[in-house]
Short mmCIF file of C-alpha atoms in Angstrom, two decimals:
data_model
loop_
_atom_site.label_atom_id
_atom_site.label_comp_id
_atom_site.label_asym_id
_atom_site.label_seq_id
_atom_site.Cartn_x
_atom_site.Cartn_y
_atom_site.Cartn_z
CA MET A 1076 6.20 5.65 29.44
CA GLU A 1077 4.78 2.84 31.54
CA LYS A 1078 3.72 0.52 28.87
CA ASN A 1079 7.13 0.77 27.10
CA LYS A 1080 8.54 -1.45 29.95
CA GLY A 1081 8.93 -5.02 29.53
CA PHE A 1082 8.97 -5.28 25.72
CA LYS A 1083 10.36 -8.70 24.68
CA LEU A 1084 10.67 -7.91 21.01
CA LEU A 1085 12.45 -4.55 21.08
CA ASP A 1086 14.85 -2.79 23.41
CA ILE A 1087 13.11 0.58 23.23
CA GLU A 1088 16.25 2.30 24.40
CA ASP A 1089 18.48 0.83 21.68
CA ILE A 1090 16.62 0.42 18.34
CA LYS A 1091 18.46 -1.18 15.55
CA LEU A 1092 17.86 -2.02 11.87
CA PHE A 1093 17.65 -5.66 10.68
CA ILE A 1094 20.02 -6.64 7.91
CA ASN A 1095 21.04 -10.05 6.96
CA GLY A 1096 19.89 -11.54 10.17
CA GLU A 1097 21.85 -8.96 12.28
CA TRP A 1098 20.83 -5.98 14.25
CA VAL A 1099 22.73 -3.04 13.14
CA SER A 1100 23.02 0.73 13.64
CA SER A 1101 23.20 3.37 10.83
CA SER A 1102 26.65 3.75 9.35
CA SER A 1103 26.03 7.52 9.51
CA ASN A 1104 25.44 7.33 13.27
CA SER A 1105 22.41 9.53 12.78
CA TYR A 1106 18.93 9.00 14.15
CA PHE A 1107 15.41 10.38 13.88
CA THR A 1108 13.09 10.86 16.76
CA LEU A 1109 9.71 9.04 17.09
CA LYS A 1110 7.04 10.76 19.20
CA ASN A 1111 3.74 9.26 20.68
CA PRO A 1112 0.94 11.28 18.90
CA SER A 1113 -1.19 10.77 21.95
CA THR A 1114 1.03 12.56 24.37
CA GLY A 1115 3.78 14.36 22.28
CA GLU A 1116 6.38 12.48 24.39
CA THR A 1117 9.48 11.08 22.75
CA VAL A 1118 9.14 7.28 22.25
CA THR A 1119 12.75 6.56 21.16
CA LYS A 1120 15.23 7.38 18.37
CA VAL A 1121 15.56 5.16 15.42
CA PRO A 1122 18.74 4.71 13.25
CA ARG A 1123 18.52 6.64 9.98
CA GLY A 1124 19.54 4.01 7.50
CA GLY A 1125 20.55 5.31 4.02
CA ARG A 1126 21.91 4.12 0.72
CA LYS A 1127 24.70 2.04 2.37
CA GLU A 1128 22.19 0.07 4.47
CA ALA A 1129 19.89 -0.34 1.46
CA ILE A 1130 22.86 -1.83 -0.59
CA GLU A 1131 23.73 -4.19 2.24
CA ALA A 1132 20.03 -5.37 2.55
CA ILE A 1133 19.64 -5.92 -1.12
CA GLU A 1134 22.94 -7.87 -1.33
CA ALA A 1135 21.81 -9.92 1.68
CA ALA A 1136 18.59 -10.72 -0.03
CA SER A 1137 20.19 -11.63 -3.31
CA GLU A 1138 22.47 -13.94 -1.56
CA ALA A 1139 19.65 -15.62 0.52
CA PHE A 1140 17.31 -15.87 -2.57
CA GLN A 1141 19.52 -18.64 -4.07
CA ASN A 1142 18.71 -21.09 -1.32
CA TRP A 1143 15.18 -19.63 -0.30
CA ALA A 1144 13.89 -20.18 -3.83
CA LYS A 1145 14.99 -23.82 -3.87
CA LEU A 1146 12.95 -24.73 -0.83
CA THR A 1147 9.77 -26.43 -1.55
CA ALA A 1148 6.52 -24.52 -1.24
CA TYR A 1149 5.67 -26.71 1.75
CA GLU A 1150 8.91 -25.76 3.55
CA ARG A 1151 8.28 -22.16 2.94
CA ALA A 1152 4.79 -22.41 4.15
CA ASP A 1153 6.01 -23.98 7.44
CA TYR A 1154 8.17 -20.82 8.04
CA LEU A 1155 5.21 -18.62 7.29
CA LEU A 1156 2.86 -20.36 9.57
CA LYS A 1157 5.38 -20.33 12.37
CA LEU A 1158 5.80 -16.57 11.81
CA ARG A 1159 1.89 -16.28 11.85
CA ASP A 1160 1.83 -18.10 15.19
CA LEU A 1161 4.51 -15.82 16.73
CA MET A 1162 2.51 -12.79 15.57
CA LEU A 1163 -0.60 -14.00 17.37
CA GLU A 1164 1.31 -15.03 20.50
CA ASN A 1165 2.76 -11.51 20.66
CA GLU A 1166 -0.43 -9.72 19.73
CA ASP A 1167 -0.51 -7.52 22.83
CA GLU A 1168 3.14 -6.25 22.37
CA LEU A 1169 2.71 -5.70 18.63
CA ALA A 1170 -0.53 -3.72 19.20
CA THR A 1171 1.04 -1.67 21.99
CA ILE A 1172 4.01 -0.81 19.80
CA MET A 1173 1.69 0.20 16.98
CA SER A 1174 -0.54 2.24 19.29
CA ILE A 1175 2.40 4.22 20.79
CA GLU A 1176 4.09 5.03 17.49
CA MET A 1177 1.30 5.97 15.23
CA GLY A 1178 -1.77 6.39 17.63
CA LYS A 1179 -4.00 3.52 16.52
CA ALA A 1180 -6.58 2.72 19.17
CA TYR A 1181 -5.19 -0.23 21.04
CA THR A 1182 -8.27 -2.59 20.48
CA GLU A 1183 -8.12 -1.68 16.73
CA ALA A 1184 -4.44 -2.47 16.67
CA CYS A 1185 -5.11 -5.93 18.04
CA GLY A 1186 -7.44 -6.35 15.07
CA GLU A 1187 -4.64 -5.34 12.66
CA VAL A 1188 -2.29 -7.79 14.10
CA LYS A 1189 -4.86 -10.61 13.49
CA TYR A 1190 -5.52 -9.16 10.06
CA ALA A 1191 -1.85 -9.02 9.27
CA ALA A 1192 -1.36 -12.62 10.39
CA SER A 1193 -4.22 -13.81 8.08
CA PHE A 1194 -1.98 -12.79 5.06
CA LEU A 1195 0.60 -15.18 6.33
CA THR A 1196 -1.91 -17.96 6.69
CA TRP A 1197 -3.52 -17.36 3.16
CA TYR A 1198 -0.06 -17.12 1.31
CA ALA A 1199 1.34 -20.20 3.18
CA GLU A 1200 -1.57 -22.14 1.66
CA GLU A 1201 -1.57 -20.20 -1.68
CA GLY A 1202 2.21 -20.85 -2.24
CA ARG A 1203 1.36 -24.59 -2.49
CA ARG A 1204 -1.07 -23.75 -5.22
CA ILE A 1205 1.36 -22.25 -7.69
CA TYR A 1206 0.49 -24.44 -10.76
CA GLY A 1207 2.23 -24.60 -14.05
CA GLU A 1208 0.57 -25.97 -17.18
CA THR A 1209 1.08 -28.10 -20.29
CA ILE A 1210 0.14 -26.85 -23.67
CA PRO A 1211 -0.84 -29.11 -26.67
CA ALA A 1212 1.96 -29.11 -29.19
CA SER A 1213 1.40 -28.62 -32.83
CA VAL A 1214 3.93 -31.33 -33.73
CA SER A 1215 4.36 -34.91 -32.35
CA ASN A 1216 7.90 -34.44 -31.37
CA LYS A 1217 7.50 -31.53 -29.09
CA ARG A 1218 6.16 -31.03 -25.52
CA LEU A 1219 5.24 -27.55 -24.34
CA PHE A 1220 5.33 -26.48 -20.75
CA VAL A 1221 4.86 -23.29 -18.63
CA VAL A 1222 6.56 -23.06 -15.24
CA LYS A 1223 6.27 -20.33 -12.70
CA GLN A 1224 9.40 -19.11 -10.85
CA PRO A 1225 9.97 -16.30 -8.24
CA VAL A 1226 10.94 -12.93 -9.70
CA GLY A 1227 13.92 -12.58 -7.17
CA VAL A 1228 14.52 -9.83 -4.76
CA ILE A 1229 11.56 -7.62 -4.02
CA ALA A 1230 11.22 -4.32 -2.09
CA ALA A 1231 8.21 -3.34 0.02
CA ILE A 1232 7.63 0.32 0.79
CA THR A 1233 4.89 0.38 3.44
CA PRO A 1234 2.75 3.12 4.78
CA TRP A 1235 2.44 4.28 8.48
CA ASN A 1236 -1.37 3.83 8.83
CA PHE A 1237 -1.34 -0.02 8.69
CA PRO A 1238 2.31 -0.84 9.47
CA LEU A 1239 1.82 -4.58 9.93
CA ALA A 1240 -0.99 -5.48 7.60
CA MET A 1241 0.36 -3.67 4.65
CA MET A 1242 3.91 -5.27 5.25
CA THR A 1243 2.50 -8.94 5.45
CA ARG A 1244 0.25 -8.30 2.49
CA LYS A 1245 3.25 -7.70 0.37
CA LEU A 1246 5.83 -10.07 2.13
CA GLY A 1247 3.30 -12.99 2.54
CA PRO A 1248 3.02 -13.63 -1.17
CA ALA A 1249 6.57 -12.68 -1.92
CA LEU A 1250 8.06 -15.26 0.63
CA ALA A 1251 5.59 -17.87 -0.34
CA ALA A 1252 6.57 -17.53 -3.95
CA GLY A 1253 10.18 -17.86 -3.15
CA CYS A 1254 11.28 -14.20 -3.23
CA THR A 1255 13.48 -12.42 -0.67
CA GLY A 1256 13.30 -8.78 0.03
CA ILE A 1257 13.98 -5.48 1.80
CA VAL A 1258 11.14 -3.53 3.54
CA LYS A 1259 11.23 0.18 3.91
CA PRO A 1260 8.76 1.08 6.67
CA ALA A 1261 7.32 4.59 6.95
CA SER A 1262 9.28 6.85 9.38
CA GLN A 1263 6.16 7.38 11.38
CA SER A 1264 5.84 3.72 12.36
CA PRO A 1265 9.10 1.85 12.00
CA LEU A 1266 8.95 0.10 15.27
CA SER A 1267 6.11 -2.36 14.20
CA ALA A 1268 8.24 -3.49 11.24
CA LEU A 1269 11.33 -4.06 13.51
CA ALA A 1270 9.32 -5.90 16.01
CA PHE A 1271 8.15 -8.11 13.16
CA ALA A 1272 11.83 -8.65 12.28
CA LYS A 1273 12.38 -9.98 15.66
CA LEU A 1274 9.58 -12.48 15.03
CA VAL A 1275 11.36 -13.42 11.66
CA GLU A 1276 14.44 -14.11 13.61
CA MET A 1277 12.51 -16.13 16.17
CA ALA A 1278 10.82 -18.18 13.47
CA GLY A 1279 14.32 -19.20 12.18
CA ILE A 1280 13.73 -17.80 8.67
CA PRO A 1281 17.24 -17.77 7.03
CA LYS A 1282 19.38 -14.62 7.17
CA GLY A 1283 18.86 -12.25 4.42
CA VAL A 1284 15.40 -13.38 3.49
CA VAL A 1285 13.71 -10.40 5.26
CA ASN A 1286 15.58 -7.18 5.74
CA ILE A 1287 14.18 -4.03 7.39
CA VAL A 1288 15.71 -0.69 6.70
CA ALA A 1289 14.08 2.39 8.13
CA GLY A 1290 15.53 5.95 7.61
CA ALA A 1291 16.29 8.38 4.76
CA THR A 1292 13.35 7.81 2.30
CA GLN A 1293 15.01 9.25 -0.72
CA GLU A 1294 18.26 7.48 -0.35
CA ILE A 1295 16.77 4.05 0.26
CA SER A 1296 14.22 4.59 -2.49
CA ASP A 1297 16.82 5.57 -4.99
CA GLU A 1298 18.99 2.47 -4.33
CA ILE A 1299 15.85 0.23 -4.63
CA PHE A 1300 15.01 1.66 -7.97
CA GLU A 1301 18.46 1.91 -9.36
CA ASN A 1302 19.85 -1.40 -8.06
CA PRO A 1303 19.42 -4.08 -10.74
CA SER A 1304 19.11 -6.92 -8.26
CA VAL A 1305 15.64 -5.69 -7.11
CA LYS A 1306 13.10 -7.01 -9.51
CA LYS A 1307 9.86 -5.99 -8.19
CA ILE A 1308 8.60 -3.17 -5.90
CA SER A 1309 5.33 -2.80 -4.06
CA PHE A 1310 4.40 0.62 -2.77
CA THR A 1311 1.55 1.77 -0.75
CA GLY A 1312 1.20 5.59 -0.37
CA SER A 1313 0.03 8.78 -2.10
CA THR A 1314 -0.83 9.06 -5.67
CA GLU A 1315 1.74 11.93 -6.05
CA VAL A 1316 4.61 9.68 -4.88
CA GLY A 1317 3.27 6.78 -6.95
CA LYS A 1318 3.59 8.83 -10.08
CA THR A 1319 7.17 9.72 -9.19
CA LEU A 1320 7.91 5.87 -8.74
CA VAL A 1321 6.53 4.97 -12.06
CA GLU A 1322 9.14 7.25 -13.57
CA LYS A 1323 11.89 5.81 -11.40
CA SER A 1324 10.93 2.33 -12.36
CA ALA A 1325 11.29 3.05 -16.20
CA PRO A 1326 15.02 2.89 -16.76
CA LEU A 1327 15.24 -0.79 -15.59
CA LEU A 1328 11.63 -1.71 -16.38
CA LYS A 1329 11.09 -2.90 -12.86
CA LYS A 1330 7.76 -4.71 -11.94
CA LEU A 1331 5.75 -2.23 -10.00
CA ALA A 1332 2.65 -2.43 -7.90
CA LEU A 1333 0.98 0.60 -6.62
CA GLU A 1334 -1.90 1.00 -4.06
CA LEU A 1335 -2.36 4.70 -3.99
CA GLY A 1336 -4.83 7.32 -2.66
CA GLY A 1337 -8.48 7.11 -2.52
CA HIS A 1338 -11.58 9.36 -2.16
CA ALA A 1339 -14.30 6.79 -1.51
CA PRO A 1340 -17.96 7.53 -2.03
CA PHE A 1341 -20.45 6.06 0.34
CA ILE A 1342 -24.00 5.89 -1.11
CA VAL A 1343 -27.19 5.37 1.04
CA PHE A 1344 -30.22 4.84 -1.13
CA GLU A 1345 -33.77 5.51 0.00
CA ASP A 1346 -34.50 1.74 0.39
CA ALA A 1347 -31.41 1.07 2.56
CA ASP A 1348 -31.53 -0.27 6.06
CA LEU A 1349 -30.51 2.92 7.77
CA GLU A 1350 -29.30 1.30 10.88
CA LYS A 1351 -27.00 -0.97 8.98
CA ALA A 1352 -26.00 1.97 6.64
CA SER A 1353 -24.97 4.16 9.58
CA GLU A 1354 -23.04 1.31 11.23
CA GLY A 1355 -21.22 0.79 7.98
CA ALA A 1356 -20.47 4.50 7.58
CA LEU A 1357 -19.20 4.66 11.20
CA ALA A 1358 -16.88 1.65 10.64
CA SER A 1359 -15.65 2.88 7.26
CA LYS A 1360 -15.12 6.59 8.12
CA PHE A 1361 -13.82 6.58 11.73
CA ARG A 1362 -11.63 3.36 11.52
CA ASN A 1363 -8.05 4.56 12.41
CA ALA A 1364 -9.44 7.95 13.06
CA GLY A 1365 -10.21 8.32 9.36
CA GLN A 1366 -6.70 7.67 8.37
CA THR A 1367 -7.28 4.90 5.67
CA CYS A 1368 -7.20 5.07 1.92
CA VAL A 1369 -10.45 3.20 1.74
CA CYS A 1370 -12.41 5.25 4.30
CA ALA A 1371 -15.80 6.97 3.21
CA ASN A 1372 -14.72 10.43 2.13
CA ARG A 1373 -18.01 11.50 0.44
CA ILE A 1374 -21.28 10.24 2.05
CA TYR A 1375 -24.18 10.53 -0.43
CA VAL A 1376 -27.62 10.11 1.17
CA HIS A 1377 -30.97 10.16 -0.67
CA GLU A 1378 -32.70 13.22 0.13
CA ASN A 1379 -35.88 11.31 1.26
CA VAL A 1380 -33.94 9.67 4.13
CA LYS A 1381 -31.16 12.27 4.76
CA ASP A 1382 -32.57 13.59 7.90
CA LYS A 1383 -33.26 10.33 9.47
CA PHE A 1384 -29.80 8.97 8.48
CA LEU A 1385 -28.19 12.01 10.03
CA LYS A 1386 -30.03 11.70 13.30
CA ILE A 1387 -28.95 8.05 13.56
CA LEU A 1388 -25.32 8.74 12.56
CA VAL A 1389 -24.75 11.77 14.73
CA GLU A 1390 -26.05 9.81 17.76
CA LYS A 1391 -23.59 7.07 17.01
CA VAL A 1392 -20.71 9.54 16.44
CA LYS A 1393 -21.47 11.15 19.92
CA GLN A 1394 -20.90 7.84 21.60
CA LEU A 1395 -17.41 7.39 20.16
CA LYS A 1396 -14.84 7.80 22.92
CA ILE A 1397 -11.56 9.64 22.02
CA GLY A 1398 -8.44 9.52 24.10
CA ASN A 1399 -4.88 8.12 24.59
CA SER A 1400 -4.56 5.19 22.16
CA LEU A 1401 -3.40 2.76 24.82
CA ASP A 1402 -6.70 3.18 26.65
CA GLU A 1403 -8.65 -0.03 25.78
CA THR A 1404 -11.93 1.65 26.15
CA ILE A 1405 -11.45 4.34 23.34
CA GLN A 1406 -12.48 4.10 19.71
CA ILE A 1407 -10.70 7.17 18.35
CA GLY A 1408 -7.06 7.84 18.95
CA PRO A 1409 -4.91 10.71 17.73
CA LEU A 1410 -3.95 11.59 14.20
CA VAL A 1411 -0.45 10.51 13.39
CA ASN A 1412 1.14 13.96 13.75
CA GLU A 1413 0.45 17.72 13.74
CA GLU A 1414 0.42 18.06 10.08
CA GLY A 1415 -2.38 15.68 9.82
CA VAL A 1416 -4.45 17.78 12.28
CA ARG A 1417 -3.78 20.89 10.33
CA LYS A 1418 -5.11 19.29 7.24
CA VAL A 1419 -8.30 18.18 8.91
CA GLU A 1420 -8.79 21.78 10.37
CA GLU A 1421 -8.24 23.26 7.04
CA HIS A 1422 -10.86 21.03 5.35
CA VAL A 1423 -13.44 21.69 8.05
CA LEU A 1424 -12.86 25.48 8.02
CA ASP A 1425 -13.01 25.61 4.17
CA ALA A 1426 -16.41 23.56 4.36
CA VAL A 1427 -17.91 25.76 6.98
CA GLU A 1428 -16.89 29.05 5.12
CA LYS A 1429 -18.59 27.65 2.00
CA GLY A 1430 -21.81 26.67 3.85
CA ALA A 1431 -21.48 23.42 5.54
CA THR A 1432 -23.12 22.88 8.91
CA VAL A 1433 -21.30 21.14 11.74
CA LEU A 1434 -23.64 18.69 13.48
CA GLN A 1435 -21.10 17.07 15.63
CA GLY A 1436 -17.41 17.80 16.57
CA GLY A 1437 -15.55 20.17 14.34
CA ARG A 1438 -12.70 21.16 16.60
CA ARG A 1439 -9.44 19.80 18.19
CA PHE A 1440 -9.78 17.74 21.28
CA GLY A 1441 -7.79 18.21 24.54
CA ASP A 1442 -4.69 20.24 25.24
CA GLN A 1443 -2.03 17.71 24.26
CA GLY A 1444 -1.49 15.17 21.48
CA CYS A 1445 -2.88 15.18 17.88
CA PHE A 1446 -6.54 14.67 18.50
CA TYR A 1447 -9.41 15.96 16.42
CA GLU A 1448 -13.10 15.32 17.51
CA PRO A 1449 -15.16 12.86 15.30
CA THR A 1450 -17.05 15.25 13.08
CA VAL A 1451 -20.30 15.15 11.01
CA LEU A 1452 -20.87 17.83 8.33
CA ALA A 1453 -24.11 18.52 6.73
CA ASP A 1454 -25.01 20.76 3.65
CA VAL A 1455 -21.80 19.79 1.87
CA THR A 1456 -21.38 20.79 -1.76
CA LYS A 1457 -18.78 19.83 -4.45
CA GLU A 1458 -17.09 23.14 -4.20
CA MET A 1459 -15.51 22.22 -0.95
CA LYS A 1460 -12.00 20.95 -0.60
CA ILE A 1461 -13.27 17.99 1.33
CA MET A 1462 -15.05 16.76 -1.77
CA THR A 1463 -11.86 16.49 -3.88
CA GLU A 1464 -9.10 16.00 -1.52
CA GLU A 1465 -8.34 13.20 0.88
CA THR A 1466 -8.96 14.54 4.33
CA PHE A 1467 -7.36 11.60 6.19
CA GLY A 1468 -9.15 12.48 9.45
CA PRO A 1469 -12.28 11.68 11.47
CA VAL A 1470 -14.63 13.92 9.33
CA ALA A 1471 -17.86 12.62 7.65
CA PRO A 1472 -19.37 15.04 4.92
CA ILE A 1473 -22.91 14.30 4.00
CA ILE A 1474 -24.34 15.17 0.63
CA ALA A 1475 -27.80 14.85 -0.40
CA PHE A 1476 -28.99 13.33 -3.90
CA ASN A 1477 -32.30 12.59 -5.48
CA ASN A 1478 -31.65 9.94 -8.21
CA GLU A 1479 -29.41 7.01 -9.07
CA ASP A 1480 -27.95 8.31 -12.29
CA GLU A 1481 -26.94 11.53 -10.62
CA VAL A 1482 -25.18 9.91 -7.70
CA ILE A 1483 -23.29 7.45 -9.82
CA LYS A 1484 -22.07 10.32 -11.94
CA GLU A 1485 -21.08 12.23 -8.86
CA ALA A 1486 -19.47 9.26 -7.16
CA ASN A 1487 -17.21 8.64 -10.28
CA ASP A 1488 -16.20 12.26 -10.57
CA THR A 1489 -12.83 11.82 -9.18
CA ILE A 1490 -9.36 11.00 -10.27
CA TYR A 1491 -9.24 8.13 -7.71
CA GLY A 1492 -10.85 4.62 -8.05
CA LEU A 1493 -9.82 2.62 -4.91
CA ALA A 1494 -12.91 1.97 -2.92
CA ALA A 1495 -16.71 2.65 -2.99
CA TYR A 1496 -19.61 1.75 -0.83
CA LEU A 1497 -23.29 1.37 -1.35
CA TYR A 1498 -26.33 0.39 0.79
CA THR A 1499 -29.59 -0.66 -0.72
CA SER A 1500 -32.29 -3.47 -0.35
CA ASP A 1501 -32.98 -3.59 -4.09
CA ILE A 1502 -30.92 -6.49 -5.62
CA SER A 1503 -31.15 -5.14 -9.06
CA ARG A 1504 -29.92 -1.74 -8.02
CA ALA A 1505 -27.15 -3.37 -6.05
CA VAL A 1506 -25.84 -5.18 -9.09
CA ARG A 1507 -26.40 -2.30 -11.41
CA VAL A 1508 -24.58 0.39 -9.23
CA SER A 1509 -21.87 -1.88 -8.37
CA GLU A 1510 -21.05 -2.47 -11.98
CA SER A 1511 -21.35 1.21 -12.73
CA LEU A 1512 -18.94 2.49 -9.98
CA ASN A 1513 -15.35 2.89 -11.30
CA PHE A 1514 -13.56 1.54 -8.33
CA GLY A 1515 -11.40 -1.54 -7.62
CA VAL A 1516 -13.19 -2.49 -4.35
CA ILE A 1517 -16.97 -2.30 -3.69
CA GLY A 1518 -18.45 -2.51 -0.28
CA LEU A 1519 -22.07 -3.66 -1.05
CA ASN A 1520 -24.00 -3.27 2.32
CA ASP A 1521 -20.49 -3.77 3.84
CA GLY A 1522 -18.53 -1.01 5.46
CA VAL A 1523 -15.25 -3.12 5.95
CA PRO A 1524 -14.62 -5.31 2.77
CA GLY A 1525 -10.99 -6.10 3.20
CA ALA A 1526 -10.00 -9.84 3.44
CA ALA A 1527 -6.66 -11.76 2.98
CA GLN A 1528 -8.47 -13.98 0.47
CA ALA A 1529 -9.84 -11.28 -1.72
CA PRO A 1530 -7.96 -9.02 -4.22
CA PHE A 1531 -7.45 -5.38 -3.23
CA GLY A 1532 -6.39 -2.63 -5.56
CA GLY A 1533 -7.52 0.50 -7.43
CA MET A 1534 -8.43 1.83 -10.77
CA ASN A 1535 -7.76 5.19 -12.32
CA GLN A 1536 -5.11 7.15 -10.37
CA SER A 1537 -5.42 4.91 -7.35
CA GLY A 1538 -2.80 2.61 -8.81
CA TYR A 1539 -2.49 -0.84 -10.43
CA GLY A 1540 -1.88 -4.43 -9.44
CA ARG A 1541 -3.70 -6.47 -6.77
CA GLU A 1542 -2.74 -7.57 -3.22
CA GLY A 1543 -4.54 -10.25 -1.51
CA GLY A 1544 -6.42 -13.28 -2.90
CA HIS A 1545 -4.81 -15.67 -5.48
CA GLN A 1546 -4.26 -12.54 -7.61
CA GLY A 1547 -1.78 -11.20 -5.02
CA ILE A 1548 0.98 -13.77 -5.68
CA ARG A 1549 1.07 -13.28 -9.53
CA ASP A 1550 3.35 -10.36 -9.52
CA TYR A 1551 5.98 -12.22 -7.49
CA LEU A 1552 6.17 -14.90 -10.18
CA GLU A 1553 7.70 -15.07 -13.66
CA GLU A 1554 6.04 -17.31 -16.27
CA LYS A 1555 8.60 -19.25 -18.27
CA TYR A 1556 7.67 -21.17 -21.31
CA ILE A 1557 9.71 -24.27 -22.14
CA SER A 1558 9.54 -26.05 -25.58
CA LEU A 1559 10.92 -29.50 -25.30
CA GLY A 1560 12.00 -31.43 -28.40
CA ILE A 1561 11.87 -35.18 -27.99
#
């Protein structure tokens, strides 16, 4: 396709994996095909790395760790900032690659490149703030110290929906702390990670510090969890897979951080600014065509303002332009694959059969690609699948409520606990409800709360551990206590 031509970071006709600073093919000589969800056309074939490649990557990271950990925090920060600059210089190409491989709207993909780069900026700085401590001794001939050291080799298993940002959110703190690692990108979006590897090479980061192995998920994952050299794993993905990884981490007691599924409630109280609330709902729900773990999945609107809110929201949704993700004028690209479209269709059909009303959208779009119209459903009830399962698509279900205690109870009635949103003009209610919602991230009059300098993570079955903020570097460090006799 036309926009594939002229890539500087990748040879689209000859994709390779990145291990120990070298570009290599799969030892099995097997490949998997990557298709553009906007058109259904084949983009390229990608080497199917497996256990052998995972072993090589882990060995390379182990060897590189010895010298990388010895660098000063200032030296590692210089590398991260150079990598950050290269990301921003190559924003157009990175965004184009992302858009082609997984369907993110180009302008939104540009935003993700900037967001991903911000984690490198933050952790370049945060790595220089890894402080130890001294502890008062109980006897005069001792001195007590705590020092913080990198855990060692880490593995980052990243999702397809934010292929760059979720990688730098893991690699940024790891590299700043002095760790080295292996990245296993999702098979739906490996090119973004491999393009990033080219930037790692251009930045002069030593061989083996960063390794990218795409391919056979089971084989690579098994090696990551069974290899004693890997000390910490960070995974973003489904709750079901996360539970399996907890079991796999147990034999070697590996450090594990999990950012899992979500089913975010979005609450609009009767005193909310409805224009701002509708803009927040639009941003939260339809970003990345609804394919985010933190998108609004259950929109609760007070019955006194429901009709007015719906009128505003539906009008805004009608104005969203859907089309080929490379078109810079569109806001809604395709879903990542046909399976994603079928799930959305199933949820909408189930809701309609159980009494929901389609106010906007409600069907596939176009005769090619994986498109589904931005959709608004009214008269939604808790018996519908869309109220308990992640739809991962551009569907906004609206549920009426009539009092605060009721909506808090309904919002918390889920196994998940990743993100929640509320809109109100009452400061007391804002504090009260924010404290009552059992979610790790709260968007208070804010539909897009993510930031590199803030901790991100879930409660309940949405995982544990935090990424971002000063909290995000903790799991890449060991605290060592030293008792000195003098």
